[in-house]
PDB file of C-alpha atoms in Angstrom:
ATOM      1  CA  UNK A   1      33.176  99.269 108.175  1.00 33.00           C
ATOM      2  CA  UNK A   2      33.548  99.282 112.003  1.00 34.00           C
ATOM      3  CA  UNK A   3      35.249  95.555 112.100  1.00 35.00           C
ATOM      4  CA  UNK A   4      38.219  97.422 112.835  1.00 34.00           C
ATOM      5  CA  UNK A   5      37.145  99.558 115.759  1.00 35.00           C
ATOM      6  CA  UNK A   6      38.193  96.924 118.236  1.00 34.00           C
ATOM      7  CA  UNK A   7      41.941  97.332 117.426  1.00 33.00           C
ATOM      8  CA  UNK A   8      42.037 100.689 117.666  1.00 34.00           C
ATOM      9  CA  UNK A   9      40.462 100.074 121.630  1.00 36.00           C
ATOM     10  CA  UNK A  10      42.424 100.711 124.913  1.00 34.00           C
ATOM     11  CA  UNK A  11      44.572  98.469 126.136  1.00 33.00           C
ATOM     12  CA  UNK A  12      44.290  96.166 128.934  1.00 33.00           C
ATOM     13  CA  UNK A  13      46.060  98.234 131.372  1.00 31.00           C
ATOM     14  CA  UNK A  14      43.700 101.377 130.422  1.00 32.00           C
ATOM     15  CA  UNK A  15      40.784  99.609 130.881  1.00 31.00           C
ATOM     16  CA  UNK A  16      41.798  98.159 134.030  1.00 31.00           C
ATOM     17  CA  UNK A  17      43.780 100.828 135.617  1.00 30.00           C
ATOM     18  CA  UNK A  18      47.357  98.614 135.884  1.00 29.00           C
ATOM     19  CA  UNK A  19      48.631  95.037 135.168  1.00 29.00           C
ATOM     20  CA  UNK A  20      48.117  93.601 138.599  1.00 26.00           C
ATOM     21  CA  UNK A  21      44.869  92.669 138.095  1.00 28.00           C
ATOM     22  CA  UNK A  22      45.188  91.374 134.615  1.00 28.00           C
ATOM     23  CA  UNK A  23      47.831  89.307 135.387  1.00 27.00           C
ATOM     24  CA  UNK A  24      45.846  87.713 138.218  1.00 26.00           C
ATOM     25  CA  UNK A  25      42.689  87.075 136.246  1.00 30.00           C
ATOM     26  CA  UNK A  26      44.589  85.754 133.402  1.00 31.00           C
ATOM     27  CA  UNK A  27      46.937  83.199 135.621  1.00 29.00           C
ATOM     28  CA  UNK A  28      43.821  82.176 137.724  1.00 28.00           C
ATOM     29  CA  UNK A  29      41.633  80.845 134.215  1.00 32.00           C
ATOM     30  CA  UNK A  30      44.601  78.955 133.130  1.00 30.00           C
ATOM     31  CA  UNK A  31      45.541  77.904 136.644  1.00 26.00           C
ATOM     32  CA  UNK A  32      41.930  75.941 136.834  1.00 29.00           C
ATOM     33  CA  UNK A  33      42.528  74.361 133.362  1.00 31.00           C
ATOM     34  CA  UNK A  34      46.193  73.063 134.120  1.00 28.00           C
ATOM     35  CA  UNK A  35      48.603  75.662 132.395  1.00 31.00           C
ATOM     36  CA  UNK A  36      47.749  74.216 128.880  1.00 32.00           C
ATOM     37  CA  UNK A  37      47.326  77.538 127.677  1.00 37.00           C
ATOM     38  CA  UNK A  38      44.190  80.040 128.508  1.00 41.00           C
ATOM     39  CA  UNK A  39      41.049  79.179 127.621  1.00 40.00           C
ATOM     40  CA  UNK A  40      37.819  81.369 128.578  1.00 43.00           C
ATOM     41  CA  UNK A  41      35.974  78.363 130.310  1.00 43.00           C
ATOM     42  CA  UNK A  42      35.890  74.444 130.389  1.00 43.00           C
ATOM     43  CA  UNK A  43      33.037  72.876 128.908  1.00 55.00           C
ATOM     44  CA  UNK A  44      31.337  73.259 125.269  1.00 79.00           C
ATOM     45  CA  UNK A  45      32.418  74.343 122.009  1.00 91.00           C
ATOM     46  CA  UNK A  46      35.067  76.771 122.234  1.00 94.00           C
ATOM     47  CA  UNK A  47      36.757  78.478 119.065  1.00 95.00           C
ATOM     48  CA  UNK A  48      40.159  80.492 118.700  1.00 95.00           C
ATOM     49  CA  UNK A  49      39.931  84.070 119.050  1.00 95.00           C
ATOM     50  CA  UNK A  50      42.084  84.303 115.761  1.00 95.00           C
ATOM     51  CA  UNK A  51      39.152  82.385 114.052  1.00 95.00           C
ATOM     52  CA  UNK A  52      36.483  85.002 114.633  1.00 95.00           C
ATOM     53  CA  UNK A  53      35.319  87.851 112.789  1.00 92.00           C
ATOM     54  CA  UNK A  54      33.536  91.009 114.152  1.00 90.00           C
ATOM     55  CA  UNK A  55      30.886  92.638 112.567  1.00 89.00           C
ATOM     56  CA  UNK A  56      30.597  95.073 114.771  1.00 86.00           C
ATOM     57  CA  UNK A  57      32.321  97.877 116.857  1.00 82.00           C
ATOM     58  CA  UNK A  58      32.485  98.474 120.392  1.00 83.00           C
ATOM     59  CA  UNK A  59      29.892 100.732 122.115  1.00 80.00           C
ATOM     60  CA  UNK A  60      30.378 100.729 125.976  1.00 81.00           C
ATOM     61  CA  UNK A  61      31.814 103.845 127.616  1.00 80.00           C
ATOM     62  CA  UNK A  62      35.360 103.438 129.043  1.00 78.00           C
ATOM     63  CA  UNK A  63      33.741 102.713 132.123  1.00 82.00           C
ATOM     64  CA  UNK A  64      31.386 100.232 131.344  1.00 84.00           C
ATOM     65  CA  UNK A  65      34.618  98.462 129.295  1.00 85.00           C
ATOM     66  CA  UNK A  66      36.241  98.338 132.245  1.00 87.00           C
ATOM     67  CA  UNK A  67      33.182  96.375 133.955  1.00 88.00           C
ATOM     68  CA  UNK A  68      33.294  93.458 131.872  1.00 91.00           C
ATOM     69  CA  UNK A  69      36.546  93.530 131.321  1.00 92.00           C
ATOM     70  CA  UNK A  70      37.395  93.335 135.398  1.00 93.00           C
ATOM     71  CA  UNK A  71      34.254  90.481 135.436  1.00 93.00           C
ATOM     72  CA  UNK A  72      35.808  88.183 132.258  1.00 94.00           C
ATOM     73  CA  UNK A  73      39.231  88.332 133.845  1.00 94.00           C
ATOM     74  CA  UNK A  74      37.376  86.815 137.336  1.00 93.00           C
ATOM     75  CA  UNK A  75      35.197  84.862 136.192  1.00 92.00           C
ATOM     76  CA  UNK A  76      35.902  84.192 132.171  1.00 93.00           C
ATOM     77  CA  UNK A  77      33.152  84.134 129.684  1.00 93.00           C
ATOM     78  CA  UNK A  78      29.902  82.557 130.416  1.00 89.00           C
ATOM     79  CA  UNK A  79      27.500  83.162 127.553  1.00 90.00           C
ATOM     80  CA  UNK A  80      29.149  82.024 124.753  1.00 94.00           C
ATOM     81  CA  UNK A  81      29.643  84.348 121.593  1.00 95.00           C
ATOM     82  CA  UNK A  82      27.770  83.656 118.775  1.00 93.00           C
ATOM     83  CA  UNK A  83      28.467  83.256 115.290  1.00 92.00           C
ATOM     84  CA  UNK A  84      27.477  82.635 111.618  1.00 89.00           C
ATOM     85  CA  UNK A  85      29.517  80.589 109.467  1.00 89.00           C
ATOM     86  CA  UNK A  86      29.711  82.665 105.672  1.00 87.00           C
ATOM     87  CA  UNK A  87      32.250  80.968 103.182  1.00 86.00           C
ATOM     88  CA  UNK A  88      33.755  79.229 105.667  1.00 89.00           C
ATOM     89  CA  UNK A  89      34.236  81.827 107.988  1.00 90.00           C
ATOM     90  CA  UNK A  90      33.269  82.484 111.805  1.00 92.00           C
ATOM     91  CA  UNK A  91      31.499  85.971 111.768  1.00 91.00           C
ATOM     92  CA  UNK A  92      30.733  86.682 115.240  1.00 92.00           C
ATOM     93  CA  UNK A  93      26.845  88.619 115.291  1.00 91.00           C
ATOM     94  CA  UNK A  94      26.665  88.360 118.968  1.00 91.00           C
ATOM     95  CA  UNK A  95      29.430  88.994 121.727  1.00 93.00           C
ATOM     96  CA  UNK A  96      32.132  91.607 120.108  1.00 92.00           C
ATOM     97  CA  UNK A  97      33.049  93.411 123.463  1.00 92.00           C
ATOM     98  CA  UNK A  98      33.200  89.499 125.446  1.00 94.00           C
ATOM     99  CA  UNK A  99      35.656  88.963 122.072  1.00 95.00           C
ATOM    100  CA  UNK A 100      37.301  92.233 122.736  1.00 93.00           C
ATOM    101  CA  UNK A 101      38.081  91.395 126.593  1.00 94.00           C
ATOM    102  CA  UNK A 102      38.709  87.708 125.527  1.00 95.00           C
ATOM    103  CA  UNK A 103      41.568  89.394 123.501  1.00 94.00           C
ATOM    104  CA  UNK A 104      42.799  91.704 125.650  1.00 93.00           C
ATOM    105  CA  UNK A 105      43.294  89.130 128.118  1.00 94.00           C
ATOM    106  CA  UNK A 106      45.298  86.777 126.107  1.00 95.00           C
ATOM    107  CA  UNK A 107      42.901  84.269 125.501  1.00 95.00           C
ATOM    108  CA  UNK A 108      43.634  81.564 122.731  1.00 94.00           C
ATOM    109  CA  UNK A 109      40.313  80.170 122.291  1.00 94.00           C
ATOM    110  CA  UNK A 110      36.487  81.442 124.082  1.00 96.00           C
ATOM    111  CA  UNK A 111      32.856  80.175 124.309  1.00 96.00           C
ATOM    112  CA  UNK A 112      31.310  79.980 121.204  1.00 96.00           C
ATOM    113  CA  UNK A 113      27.862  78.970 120.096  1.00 93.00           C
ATOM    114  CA  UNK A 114      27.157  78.419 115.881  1.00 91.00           C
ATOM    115  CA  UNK A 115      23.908  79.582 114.841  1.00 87.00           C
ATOM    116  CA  UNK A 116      22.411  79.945 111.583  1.00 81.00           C
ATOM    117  CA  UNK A 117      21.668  83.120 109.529  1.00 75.00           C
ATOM    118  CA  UNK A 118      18.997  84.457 109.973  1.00 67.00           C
ATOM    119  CA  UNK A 119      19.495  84.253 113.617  1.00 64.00           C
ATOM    120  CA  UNK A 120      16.628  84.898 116.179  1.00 63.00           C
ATOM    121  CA  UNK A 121      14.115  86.326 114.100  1.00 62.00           C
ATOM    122  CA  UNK A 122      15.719  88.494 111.682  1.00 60.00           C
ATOM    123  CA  UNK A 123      13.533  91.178 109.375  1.00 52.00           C
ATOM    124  CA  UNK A 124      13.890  91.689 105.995  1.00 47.00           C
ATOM    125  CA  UNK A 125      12.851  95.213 104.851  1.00 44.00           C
ATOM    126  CA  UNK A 126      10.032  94.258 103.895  1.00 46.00           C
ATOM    127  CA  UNK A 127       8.925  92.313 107.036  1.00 47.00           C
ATOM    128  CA  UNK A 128       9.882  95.184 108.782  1.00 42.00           C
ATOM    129  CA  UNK A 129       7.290  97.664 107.656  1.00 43.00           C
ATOM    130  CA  UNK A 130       3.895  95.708 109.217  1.00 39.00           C
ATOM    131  CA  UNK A 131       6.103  96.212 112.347  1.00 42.00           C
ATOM    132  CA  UNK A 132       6.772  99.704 111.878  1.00 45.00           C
ATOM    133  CA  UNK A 133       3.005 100.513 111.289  1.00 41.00           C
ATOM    134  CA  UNK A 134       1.653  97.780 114.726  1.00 40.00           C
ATOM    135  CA  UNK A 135       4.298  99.391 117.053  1.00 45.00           C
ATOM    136  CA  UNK A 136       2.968 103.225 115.556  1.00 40.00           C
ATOM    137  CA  UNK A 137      -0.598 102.382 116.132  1.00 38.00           C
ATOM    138  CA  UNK A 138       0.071 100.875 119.833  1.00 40.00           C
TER     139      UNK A 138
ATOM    140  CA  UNK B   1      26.750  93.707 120.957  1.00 82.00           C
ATOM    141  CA  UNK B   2      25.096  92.193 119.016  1.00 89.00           C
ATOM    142  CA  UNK B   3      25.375  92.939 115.293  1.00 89.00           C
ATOM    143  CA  UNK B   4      21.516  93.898 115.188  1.00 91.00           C
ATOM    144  CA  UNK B   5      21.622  96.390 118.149  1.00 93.00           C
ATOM    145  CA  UNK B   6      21.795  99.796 117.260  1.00 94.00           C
ATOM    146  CA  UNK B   7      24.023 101.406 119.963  1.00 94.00           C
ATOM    147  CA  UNK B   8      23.288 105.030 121.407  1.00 94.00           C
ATOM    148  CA  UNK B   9      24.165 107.373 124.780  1.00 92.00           C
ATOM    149  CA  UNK B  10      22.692 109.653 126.470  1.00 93.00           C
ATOM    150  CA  UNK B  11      24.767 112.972 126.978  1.00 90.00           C
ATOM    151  CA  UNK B  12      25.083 116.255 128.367  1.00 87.00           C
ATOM    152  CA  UNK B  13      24.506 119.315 126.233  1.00 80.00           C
ATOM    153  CA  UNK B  14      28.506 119.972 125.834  1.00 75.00           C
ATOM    154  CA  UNK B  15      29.216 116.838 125.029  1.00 77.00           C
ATOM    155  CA  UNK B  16      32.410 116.762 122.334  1.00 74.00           C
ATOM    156  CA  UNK B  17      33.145 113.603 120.164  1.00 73.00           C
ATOM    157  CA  UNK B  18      36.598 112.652 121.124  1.00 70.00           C
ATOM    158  CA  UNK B  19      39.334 111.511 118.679  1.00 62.00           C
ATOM    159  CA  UNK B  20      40.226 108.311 120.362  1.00 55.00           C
ATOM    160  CA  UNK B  21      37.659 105.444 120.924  1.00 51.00           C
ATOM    161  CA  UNK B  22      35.997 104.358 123.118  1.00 46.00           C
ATOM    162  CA  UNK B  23      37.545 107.189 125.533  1.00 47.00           C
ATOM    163  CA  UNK B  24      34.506 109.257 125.672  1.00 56.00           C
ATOM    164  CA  UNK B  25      32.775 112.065 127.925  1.00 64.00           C
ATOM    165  CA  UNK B  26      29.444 110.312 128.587  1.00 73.00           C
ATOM    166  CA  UNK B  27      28.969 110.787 132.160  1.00 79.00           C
ATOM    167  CA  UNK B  28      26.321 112.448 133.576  1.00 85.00           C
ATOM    168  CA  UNK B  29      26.987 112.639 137.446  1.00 82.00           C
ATOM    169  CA  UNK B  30      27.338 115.909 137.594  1.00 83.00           C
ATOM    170  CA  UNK B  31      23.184 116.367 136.205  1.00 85.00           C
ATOM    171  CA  UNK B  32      21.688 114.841 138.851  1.00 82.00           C
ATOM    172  CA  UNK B  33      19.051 113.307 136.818  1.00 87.00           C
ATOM    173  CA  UNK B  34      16.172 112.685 138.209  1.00 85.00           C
ATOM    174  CA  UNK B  35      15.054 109.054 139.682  1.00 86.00           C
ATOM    175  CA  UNK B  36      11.589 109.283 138.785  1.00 91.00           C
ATOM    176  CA  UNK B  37      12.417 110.097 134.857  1.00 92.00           C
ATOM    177  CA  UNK B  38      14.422 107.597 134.673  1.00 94.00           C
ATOM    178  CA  UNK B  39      12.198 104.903 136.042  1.00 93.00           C
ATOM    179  CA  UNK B  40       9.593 105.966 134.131  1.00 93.00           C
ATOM    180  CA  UNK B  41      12.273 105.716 130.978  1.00 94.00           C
ATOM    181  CA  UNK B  42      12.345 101.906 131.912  1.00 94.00           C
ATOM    182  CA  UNK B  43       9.140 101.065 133.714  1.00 91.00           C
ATOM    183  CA  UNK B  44       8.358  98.262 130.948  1.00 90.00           C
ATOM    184  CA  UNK B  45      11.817  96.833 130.708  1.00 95.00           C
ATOM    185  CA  UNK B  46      12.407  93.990 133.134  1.00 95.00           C
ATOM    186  CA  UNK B  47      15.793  93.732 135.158  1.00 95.00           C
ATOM    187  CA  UNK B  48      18.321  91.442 133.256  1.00 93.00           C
ATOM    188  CA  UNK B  49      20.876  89.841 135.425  1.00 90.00           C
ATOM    189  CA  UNK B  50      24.251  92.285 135.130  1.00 90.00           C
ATOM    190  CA  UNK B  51      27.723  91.590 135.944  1.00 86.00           C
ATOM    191  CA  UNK B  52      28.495  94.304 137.784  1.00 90.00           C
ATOM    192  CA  UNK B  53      26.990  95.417 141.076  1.00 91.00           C
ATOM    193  CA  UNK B  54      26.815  99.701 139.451  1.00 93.00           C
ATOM    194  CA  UNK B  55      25.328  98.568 136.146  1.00 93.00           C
ATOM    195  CA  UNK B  56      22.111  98.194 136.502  1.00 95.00           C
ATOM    196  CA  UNK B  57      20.417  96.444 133.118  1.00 95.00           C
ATOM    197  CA  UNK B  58      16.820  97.168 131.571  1.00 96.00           C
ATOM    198  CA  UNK B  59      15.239  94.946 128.899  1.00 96.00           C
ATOM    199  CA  UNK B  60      16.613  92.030 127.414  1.00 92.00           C
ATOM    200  CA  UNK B  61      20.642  91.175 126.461  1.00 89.00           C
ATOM    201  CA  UNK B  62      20.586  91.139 122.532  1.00 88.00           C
ATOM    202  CA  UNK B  63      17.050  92.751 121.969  1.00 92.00           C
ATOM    203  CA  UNK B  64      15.572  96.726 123.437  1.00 95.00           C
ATOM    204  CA  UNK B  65      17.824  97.147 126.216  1.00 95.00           C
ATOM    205  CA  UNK B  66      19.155 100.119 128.616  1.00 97.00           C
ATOM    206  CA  UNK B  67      21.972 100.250 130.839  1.00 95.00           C
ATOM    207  CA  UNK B  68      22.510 102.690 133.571  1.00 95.00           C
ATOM    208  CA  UNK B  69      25.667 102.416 135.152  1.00 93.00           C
ATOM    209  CA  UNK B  70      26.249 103.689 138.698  1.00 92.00           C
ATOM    210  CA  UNK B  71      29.398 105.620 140.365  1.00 89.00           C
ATOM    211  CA  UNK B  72      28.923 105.611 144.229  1.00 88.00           C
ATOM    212  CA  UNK B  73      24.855 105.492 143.909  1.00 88.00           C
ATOM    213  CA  UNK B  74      24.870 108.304 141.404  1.00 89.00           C
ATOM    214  CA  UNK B  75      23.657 107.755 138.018  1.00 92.00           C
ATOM    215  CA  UNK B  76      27.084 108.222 136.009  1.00 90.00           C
ATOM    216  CA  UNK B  77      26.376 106.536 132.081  1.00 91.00           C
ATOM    217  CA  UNK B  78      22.645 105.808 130.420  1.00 94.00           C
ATOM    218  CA  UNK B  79      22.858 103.860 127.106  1.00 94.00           C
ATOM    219  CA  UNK B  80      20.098 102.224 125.228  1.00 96.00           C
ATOM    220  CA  UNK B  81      20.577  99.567 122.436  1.00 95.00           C
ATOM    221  CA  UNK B  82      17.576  99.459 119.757  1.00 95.00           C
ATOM    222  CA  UNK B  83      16.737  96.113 118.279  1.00 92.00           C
ATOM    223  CA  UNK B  84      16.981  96.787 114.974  1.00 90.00           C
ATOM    224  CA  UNK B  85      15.284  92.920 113.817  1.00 87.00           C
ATOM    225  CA  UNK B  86      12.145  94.159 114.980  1.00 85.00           C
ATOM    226  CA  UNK B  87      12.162  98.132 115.748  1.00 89.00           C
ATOM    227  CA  UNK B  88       9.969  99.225 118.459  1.00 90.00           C
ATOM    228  CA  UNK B  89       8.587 102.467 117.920  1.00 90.00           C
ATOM    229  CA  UNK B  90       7.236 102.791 121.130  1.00 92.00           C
ATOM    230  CA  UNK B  91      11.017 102.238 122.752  1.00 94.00           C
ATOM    231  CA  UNK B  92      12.522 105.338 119.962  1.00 94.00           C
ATOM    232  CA  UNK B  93      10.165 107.212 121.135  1.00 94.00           C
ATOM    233  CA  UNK B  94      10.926 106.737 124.530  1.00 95.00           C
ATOM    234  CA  UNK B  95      14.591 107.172 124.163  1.00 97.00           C
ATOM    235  CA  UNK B  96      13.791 110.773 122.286  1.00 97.00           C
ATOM    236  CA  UNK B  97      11.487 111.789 125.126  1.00 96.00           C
ATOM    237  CA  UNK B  98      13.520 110.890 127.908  1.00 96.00           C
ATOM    238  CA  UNK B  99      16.295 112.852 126.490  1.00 96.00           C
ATOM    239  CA  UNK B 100      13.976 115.737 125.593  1.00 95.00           C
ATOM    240  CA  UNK B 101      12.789 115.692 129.241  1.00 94.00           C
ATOM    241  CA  UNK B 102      16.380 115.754 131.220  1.00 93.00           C
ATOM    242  CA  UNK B 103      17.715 118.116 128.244  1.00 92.00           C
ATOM    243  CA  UNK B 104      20.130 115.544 127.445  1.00 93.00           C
ATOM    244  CA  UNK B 105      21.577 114.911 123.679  1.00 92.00           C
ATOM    245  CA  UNK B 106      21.660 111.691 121.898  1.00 94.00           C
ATOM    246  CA  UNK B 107      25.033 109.720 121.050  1.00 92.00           C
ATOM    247  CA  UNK B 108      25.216 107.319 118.221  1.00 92.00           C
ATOM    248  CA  UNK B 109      27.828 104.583 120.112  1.00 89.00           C
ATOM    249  CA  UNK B 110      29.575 103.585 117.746  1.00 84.00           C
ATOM    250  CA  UNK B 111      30.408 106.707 115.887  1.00 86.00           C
ATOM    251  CA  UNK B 112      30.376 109.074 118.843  1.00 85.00           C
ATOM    252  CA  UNK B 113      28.308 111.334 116.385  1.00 89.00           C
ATOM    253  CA  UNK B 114      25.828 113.539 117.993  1.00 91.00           C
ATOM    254  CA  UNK B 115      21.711 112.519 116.560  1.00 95.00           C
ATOM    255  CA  UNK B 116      19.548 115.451 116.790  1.00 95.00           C
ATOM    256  CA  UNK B 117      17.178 114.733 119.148  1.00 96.00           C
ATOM    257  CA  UNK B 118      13.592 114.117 117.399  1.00 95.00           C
ATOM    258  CA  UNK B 119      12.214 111.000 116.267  1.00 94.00           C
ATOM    259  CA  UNK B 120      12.883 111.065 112.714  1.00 93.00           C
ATOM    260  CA  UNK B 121      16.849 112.011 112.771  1.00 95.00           C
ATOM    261  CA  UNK B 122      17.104 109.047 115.209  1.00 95.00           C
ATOM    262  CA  UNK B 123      14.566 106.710 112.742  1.00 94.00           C
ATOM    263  CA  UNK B 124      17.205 107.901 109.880  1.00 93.00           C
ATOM    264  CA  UNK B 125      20.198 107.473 111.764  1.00 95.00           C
ATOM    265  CA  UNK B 126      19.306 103.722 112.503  1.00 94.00           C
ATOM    266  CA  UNK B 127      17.839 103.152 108.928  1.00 92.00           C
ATOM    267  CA  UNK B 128      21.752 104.660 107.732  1.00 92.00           C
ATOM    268  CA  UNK B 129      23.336 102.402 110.017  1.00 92.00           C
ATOM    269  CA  UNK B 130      25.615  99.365 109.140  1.00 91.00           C
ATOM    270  CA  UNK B 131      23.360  97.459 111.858  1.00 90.00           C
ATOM    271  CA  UNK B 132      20.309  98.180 109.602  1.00 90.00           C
ATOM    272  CA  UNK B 133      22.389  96.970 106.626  1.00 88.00           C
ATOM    273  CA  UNK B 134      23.340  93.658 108.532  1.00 89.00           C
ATOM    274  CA  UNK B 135      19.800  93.236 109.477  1.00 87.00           C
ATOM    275  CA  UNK B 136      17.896  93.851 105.738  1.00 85.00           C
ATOM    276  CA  UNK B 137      20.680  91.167 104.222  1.00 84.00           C
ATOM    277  CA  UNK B 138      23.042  89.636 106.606  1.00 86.00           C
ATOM    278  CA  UNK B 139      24.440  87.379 103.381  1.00 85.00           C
ATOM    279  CA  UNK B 140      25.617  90.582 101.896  1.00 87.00           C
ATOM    280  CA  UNK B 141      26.630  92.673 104.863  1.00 87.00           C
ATOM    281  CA  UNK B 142      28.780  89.338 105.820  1.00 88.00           C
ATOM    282  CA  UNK B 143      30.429  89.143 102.111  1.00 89.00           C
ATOM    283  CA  UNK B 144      31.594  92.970 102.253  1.00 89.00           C
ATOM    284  CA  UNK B 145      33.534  92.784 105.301  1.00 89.00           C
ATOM    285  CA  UNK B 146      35.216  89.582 103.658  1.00 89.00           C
ATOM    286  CA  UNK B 147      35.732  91.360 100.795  1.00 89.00           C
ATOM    287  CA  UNK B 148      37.130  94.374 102.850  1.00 87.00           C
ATOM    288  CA  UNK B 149      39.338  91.678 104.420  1.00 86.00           C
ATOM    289  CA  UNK B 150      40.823  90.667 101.699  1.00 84.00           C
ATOM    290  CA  UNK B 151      41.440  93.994 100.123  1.00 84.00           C
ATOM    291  CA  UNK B 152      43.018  94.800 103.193  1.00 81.00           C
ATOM    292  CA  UNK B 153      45.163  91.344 103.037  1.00 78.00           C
ATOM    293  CA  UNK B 154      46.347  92.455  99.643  1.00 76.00           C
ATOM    294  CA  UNK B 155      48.292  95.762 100.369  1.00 68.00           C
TER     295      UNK B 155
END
């Protein structure tokens, strides 16, 4: 199961290359929202980071980590992560590396956006196989 | 990520899984890969709006998507995430021929295991993955890793 693969990640100061900047971009998110603890962004439905579930590993090179991870500590998340609720609990199918970085900063809570399973046009196996044979024949 | 996106890099022939994720010896600066190859790689894929000035990002967020990622106007990192809701076969076949062309390997990114590169070992390598799983029965896929959680709870 690759759930676990973002604990086993770099840590903050890897990815950004010392604990300047990350002390910056974490001071300057809960600066804006009055010290009452850091919080990704403002407005909508927000979830703690202890509440969600990964489904999936990380994929992005080291350097690409470091990308998003520099641009969440600016500017914090703005597309919120998505997730299924399954027995009560917040699997996240959409957003793993912006949870990653959310956790790496120290965030308590993030963006979050509830959707329902199956999300945005999923394919059973069967479905799948008039797709396999349209795309083939294009 | 998104749980449906099936994750691969492109590589250089010696490319060597490393032990610790995600440090990993993707780049290809040194290759000099060629402009026109790779905009005919992408040609169909529109821009998508990136959040960093060097990554440049081809198709759409959680669907067929490449990202090229830049180090001082060279191409450095190319990675391609397959949709696995609705598989493309056009796209896989891109992805194998653009490797093919530029003599690069294939990555799987979230395993750092090398795919051989021809259309059906990357077809099987997606149809093995745990993305494919998620996809065919998310209810199931969902209940593992809370079983796994508990299980791992319990020792």
């Amino acid at each position: 199961m690759a759930s676990g693969r973002a604990d086993e990640a770099m840590s903050p100061l890897d990815l950004i290359g010392g604990g300047g900047a990350l002390k910056i971009g974490a001071i300057g998110i809960k600066g804006v929202l009055g010290g009452a603890g850091k919080f990704a962004i403002e407005k909508g439905e927000t979830t703690l980071v202890k509440d969600l579930i990964a489904t999936h590993g990380l994929d992005k090179s080291r350097a690409a980590s470091r990308k998003l991870f520099e641009d969440i500590s600016k500017n914090g998340i703005q597309d919120p992560i998505k997730y299924a609720i399954k027995d009560g609990e917040k699997f996240v199918v959409d957003g793993h590396h912006r949870l990653d970085a959310a956790k790496r900063l120290g965030f308590d809570s993030v963006p979050t956006q509830k959707v329902e399973l199956p999300f945005a046009g999923y394919k059973s196996a069967t479905d799948l196989e008039p797709h396999f044979t349209l795309d083939w024949m294009k | 990520m998104a749980t449906w996106q099936f994750g691969i890099w492109f590589v250089g022939k010696g490319y060597e899984k490393e032990n610790q994720f995600p440090t990993r010896n993707c780049n290809l600066s040194d290759l000099n890969l060629s402009d026109s190859s790779i905009a005919q790689f992408v040609f169909e894929m529109p821009k998508e709006k990136s959040w960093d000035e060097d990554l440049e990002i081809r198709g759409s967020m959680d669907g067929n998507r490449v990202d090229i990622l830049y180090e001082k106007g060279i191409v450095a990192e190319i990675a391609a995430r397959i949709d696995i809701r609705n598989i493309k076969i056009k796209f896989v076949i891109q992805i194998v021929d653009f490797a093919i062309q530029n003599r690069l390997s294939i990555v799987e990114a979230s395993t750092g295991e090398q795919i051989e590169v021809d259309f059906d070992s990357l077809l099987s390598a997606i149809m093995r993955s745990p993305e494919y799983k998620f996809v065919v029965n998310p209810e199931i896929f969902l209940t593992q890793i809370a079983e796994h959680r508990k299980k791992l709870r319990m020792i």
